[in-house]
Amino acid sequence: MEGVEKFFSKMVIDAKSAASSSSSSLSDFADNLIKEKQAGGNSTTYDTSAILVKRPPSGVSAWTCSKLCAVFFVAGVFVGYTLKRRVRSWASKLLRKIRDD
């Protein structure tokens, strides 16, 4: 949050200075911003003191992902058919009770 505030305050100061000086125009201001961006000037900084553990980003391989997808698909089909059977038997019992009354 602090980095964002610094970024916007810098932008406001740069905009005010560009607007107040008669020699600089809006295009010069934009050119300066583009040059700063291309030079690698990182205008946003992050406070890393709150990070407890630093670890590199890890990815899941395509093979592992496909195995997990297959397992969960089979499990979903199995659960779906058992639920369908349970719901059908429950509904038939309920309809029998309603009809008998």
PDB file of C-alpha atoms in Angstrom:
ATOM      1  CA  MET A   1       0.000   0.000   0.000  1.00  0.00           C
ATOM      2  CA  GLU A   2       2.857   2.318   0.779  1.00  0.00           C
ATOM      3  CA  GLY A   3       4.391   1.702  -2.640  1.00  0.00           C
ATOM      4  CA  VAL A   4       1.143   2.622  -4.377  1.00  0.00           C
ATOM      5  CA  GLU A   5       0.912   5.855  -2.384  1.00  0.00           C
ATOM      6  CA  LYS A   6       4.486   6.755  -3.315  1.00  0.00           C
ATOM      7  CA  PHE A   7       3.765   6.022  -6.968  1.00  0.00           C
ATOM      8  CA  PHE A   8       0.689   8.248  -7.106  1.00  0.00           C
ATOM      9  CA  SER A   9       2.295  11.055  -5.128  1.00  0.00           C
ATOM     10  CA  LYS A  10       5.236  11.002  -7.556  1.00  0.00           C
ATOM     11  CA  MET A  11       2.838  11.114 -10.493  1.00  0.00           C
ATOM     12  CA  VAL A  12       1.003  14.104  -9.003  1.00  0.00           C
ATOM     13  CA  ILE A  13       4.239  15.969  -8.327  1.00  0.00           C
ATOM     14  CA  ASP A  14       5.511  15.223 -11.842  1.00  0.00           C
ATOM     15  CA  ALA A  15       2.204  16.336 -13.339  1.00  0.00           C
ATOM     16  CA  LYS A  16       2.185  19.585 -11.350  1.00  0.00           C
ATOM     17  CA  SER A  17       5.751  20.374 -12.294  1.00  0.00           C
ATOM     18  CA  ALA A  18       5.065  19.606 -15.943  1.00  0.00           C
ATOM     19  CA  ALA A  19       1.950  21.776 -15.959  1.00  0.00           C
ATOM     20  CA  SER A  20       3.556  24.691 -14.126  1.00  0.00           C
ATOM     21  CA  SER A  21       6.720  24.979 -16.172  1.00  0.00           C
ATOM     22  CA  SER A  22       6.163  26.756 -19.456  1.00  0.00           C
ATOM     23  CA  SER A  23       8.999  25.018 -21.299  1.00  0.00           C
ATOM     24  CA  SER A  24       7.800  21.439 -20.777  1.00  0.00           C
ATOM     25  CA  SER A  25       4.752  20.236 -22.587  1.00  0.00           C
ATOM     26  CA  LEU A  26       2.529  17.245 -22.057  1.00  0.00           C
ATOM     27  CA  SER A  27       4.346  15.274 -24.729  1.00  0.00           C
ATOM     28  CA  ASP A  28       7.671  15.871 -22.968  1.00  0.00           C
ATOM     29  CA  PHE A  29       6.115  14.643 -19.750  1.00  0.00           C
ATOM     30  CA  ALA A  30       4.856  11.500 -21.490  1.00  0.00           C
ATOM     31  CA  ASP A  31       8.239  10.938 -23.143  1.00  0.00           C
ATOM     32  CA  ASN A  32       9.952  11.180 -19.764  1.00  0.00           C
ATOM     33  CA  LEU A  33       7.582   8.612 -18.306  1.00  0.00           C
ATOM     34  CA  ILE A  34       8.165   6.233 -21.215  1.00  0.00           C
ATOM     35  CA  LYS A  35      11.943   6.631 -20.947  1.00  0.00           C
ATOM     36  CA  GLU A  36      11.809   6.003 -17.213  1.00  0.00           C
ATOM     37  CA  LYS A  37       9.711   2.884 -17.780  1.00  0.00           C
ATOM     38  CA  GLN A  38      12.048   1.576 -20.513  1.00  0.00           C
ATOM     39  CA  ALA A  39      15.137   2.288 -18.426  1.00  0.00           C
ATOM     40  CA  GLY A  40      13.845  -0.189 -15.891  1.00  0.00           C
ATOM     41  CA  GLY A  41      12.817   2.331 -13.309  1.00  0.00           C
ATOM     42  CA  ASN A  42      10.521   0.301 -11.122  1.00  0.00           C
ATOM     43  CA  SER A  43       8.091   2.802  -9.709  1.00  0.00           C
ATOM     44  CA  THR A  44       6.318   0.297  -7.468  1.00  0.00           C
ATOM     45  CA  THR A  45       8.123  -1.264  -4.544  1.00  0.00           C
ATOM     46  CA  TYR A  46       6.833  -3.992  -2.304  1.00  0.00           C
ATOM     47  CA  ASP A  47       7.406  -4.332   1.405  1.00  0.00           C
ATOM     48  CA  THR A  48       8.840  -7.832   1.808  1.00  0.00           C
ATOM     49  CA  SER A  49       9.230  -7.690   5.586  1.00  0.00           C
ATOM     50  CA  ALA A  50       5.801  -9.286   6.045  1.00  0.00           C
ATOM     51  CA  ILE A  51       6.732 -12.377   4.007  1.00  0.00           C
ATOM     52  CA  LEU A  52       7.555 -15.261   6.328  1.00  0.00           C
ATOM     53  CA  VAL A  53       8.770 -17.877   3.861  1.00  0.00           C
ATOM     54  CA  LYS A  54      10.331 -17.265   0.479  1.00  0.00           C
ATOM     55  CA  ARG A  55      10.070 -20.091  -1.989  1.00  0.00           C
ATOM     56  CA  PRO A  56      10.247 -20.295  -5.746  1.00  0.00           C
ATOM     57  CA  PRO A  57       6.947 -20.692  -7.570  1.00  0.00           C
ATOM     58  CA  SER A  58       6.221 -24.336  -8.186  1.00  0.00           C
ATOM     59  CA  GLY A  59       4.219 -25.747 -11.032  1.00  0.00           C
ATOM     60  CA  VAL A  60       2.386 -28.998 -11.466  1.00  0.00           C
ATOM     61  CA  SER A  61       3.491 -31.140 -14.366  1.00  0.00           C
ATOM     62  CA  ALA A  62       1.039 -32.022 -17.092  1.00  0.00           C
ATOM     63  CA  TRP A  63       1.345 -35.716 -16.237  1.00  0.00           C
ATOM     64  CA  THR A  64       0.423 -35.141 -12.589  1.00  0.00           C
ATOM     65  CA  CYS A  65      -2.449 -32.872 -13.570  1.00  0.00           C
ATOM     66  CA  SER A  66      -3.852 -35.405 -16.029  1.00  0.00           C
ATOM     67  CA  LYS A  67      -3.634 -38.209 -13.447  1.00  0.00           C
ATOM     68  CA  LEU A  68      -5.484 -36.105 -10.881  1.00  0.00           C
ATOM     69  CA  CYS A  69      -8.134 -35.163 -13.423  1.00  0.00           C
ATOM     70  CA  ALA A  70      -8.676 -38.822 -14.363  1.00  0.00           C
ATOM     71  CA  VAL A  71      -8.954 -39.917 -10.736  1.00  0.00           C
ATOM     72  CA  PHE A  72     -11.427 -37.186  -9.827  1.00  0.00           C
ATOM     73  CA  PHE A  73     -13.462 -37.820 -12.974  1.00  0.00           C
ATOM     74  CA  VAL A  74     -13.825 -41.521 -12.143  1.00  0.00           C
ATOM     75  CA  ALA A  75     -14.683 -40.669  -8.536  1.00  0.00           C
ATOM     76  CA  GLY A  76     -17.309 -38.175  -9.726  1.00  0.00           C
ATOM     77  CA  VAL A  77     -18.917 -40.711 -12.044  1.00  0.00           C
ATOM     78  CA  PHE A  78     -19.019 -43.285  -9.237  1.00  0.00           C
ATOM     79  CA  VAL A  79     -20.534 -40.851  -6.738  1.00  0.00           C
ATOM     80  CA  GLY A  80     -23.008 -39.628  -9.353  1.00  0.00           C
ATOM     81  CA  TYR A  81     -24.341 -43.109 -10.090  1.00  0.00           C
ATOM     82  CA  THR A  82     -24.609 -44.050  -6.418  1.00  0.00           C
ATOM     83  CA  LEU A  83     -26.428 -40.797  -5.667  1.00  0.00           C
ATOM     84  CA  LYS A  84     -28.751 -41.374  -8.586  1.00  0.00           C
ATOM     85  CA  ARG A  85     -29.612 -44.822  -7.265  1.00  0.00           C
ATOM     86  CA  ARG A  86     -30.139 -43.512  -3.714  1.00  0.00           C
ATOM     87  CA  VAL A  87     -32.313 -40.624  -4.859  1.00  0.00           C
ATOM     88  CA  ARG A  88     -34.380 -42.919  -7.070  1.00  0.00           C
ATOM     89  CA  SER A  89     -35.023 -45.375  -4.240  1.00  0.00           C
ATOM     90  CA  TRP A  90     -35.827 -42.544  -1.826  1.00  0.00           C
ATOM     91  CA  ALA A  91     -38.244 -40.983  -4.309  1.00  0.00           C
ATOM     92  CA  SER A  92     -39.984 -44.292  -4.989  1.00  0.00           C
ATOM     93  CA  LYS A  93     -40.439 -44.933  -1.245  1.00  0.00           C
ATOM     94  CA  LEU A  94     -41.818 -41.420  -0.794  1.00  0.00           C
ATOM     95  CA  LEU A  95     -44.230 -41.809  -3.710  1.00  0.00           C
ATOM     96  CA  ARG A  96     -45.429 -45.173  -2.354  1.00  0.00           C
ATOM     97  CA  LYS A  97     -46.179 -43.590   1.028  1.00  0.00           C
ATOM     98  CA  ILE A  98     -48.056 -40.726  -0.616  1.00  0.00           C
ATOM     99  CA  ARG A  99     -50.057 -43.090  -2.833  1.00  0.00           C
ATOM    100  CA  ASP A 100     -50.951 -45.443   0.033  1.00  0.00           C
ATOM    101  CA  ASP A 101     -52.271 -42.621   2.190  1.00  0.00           C
TER     102      ASP A 101
END
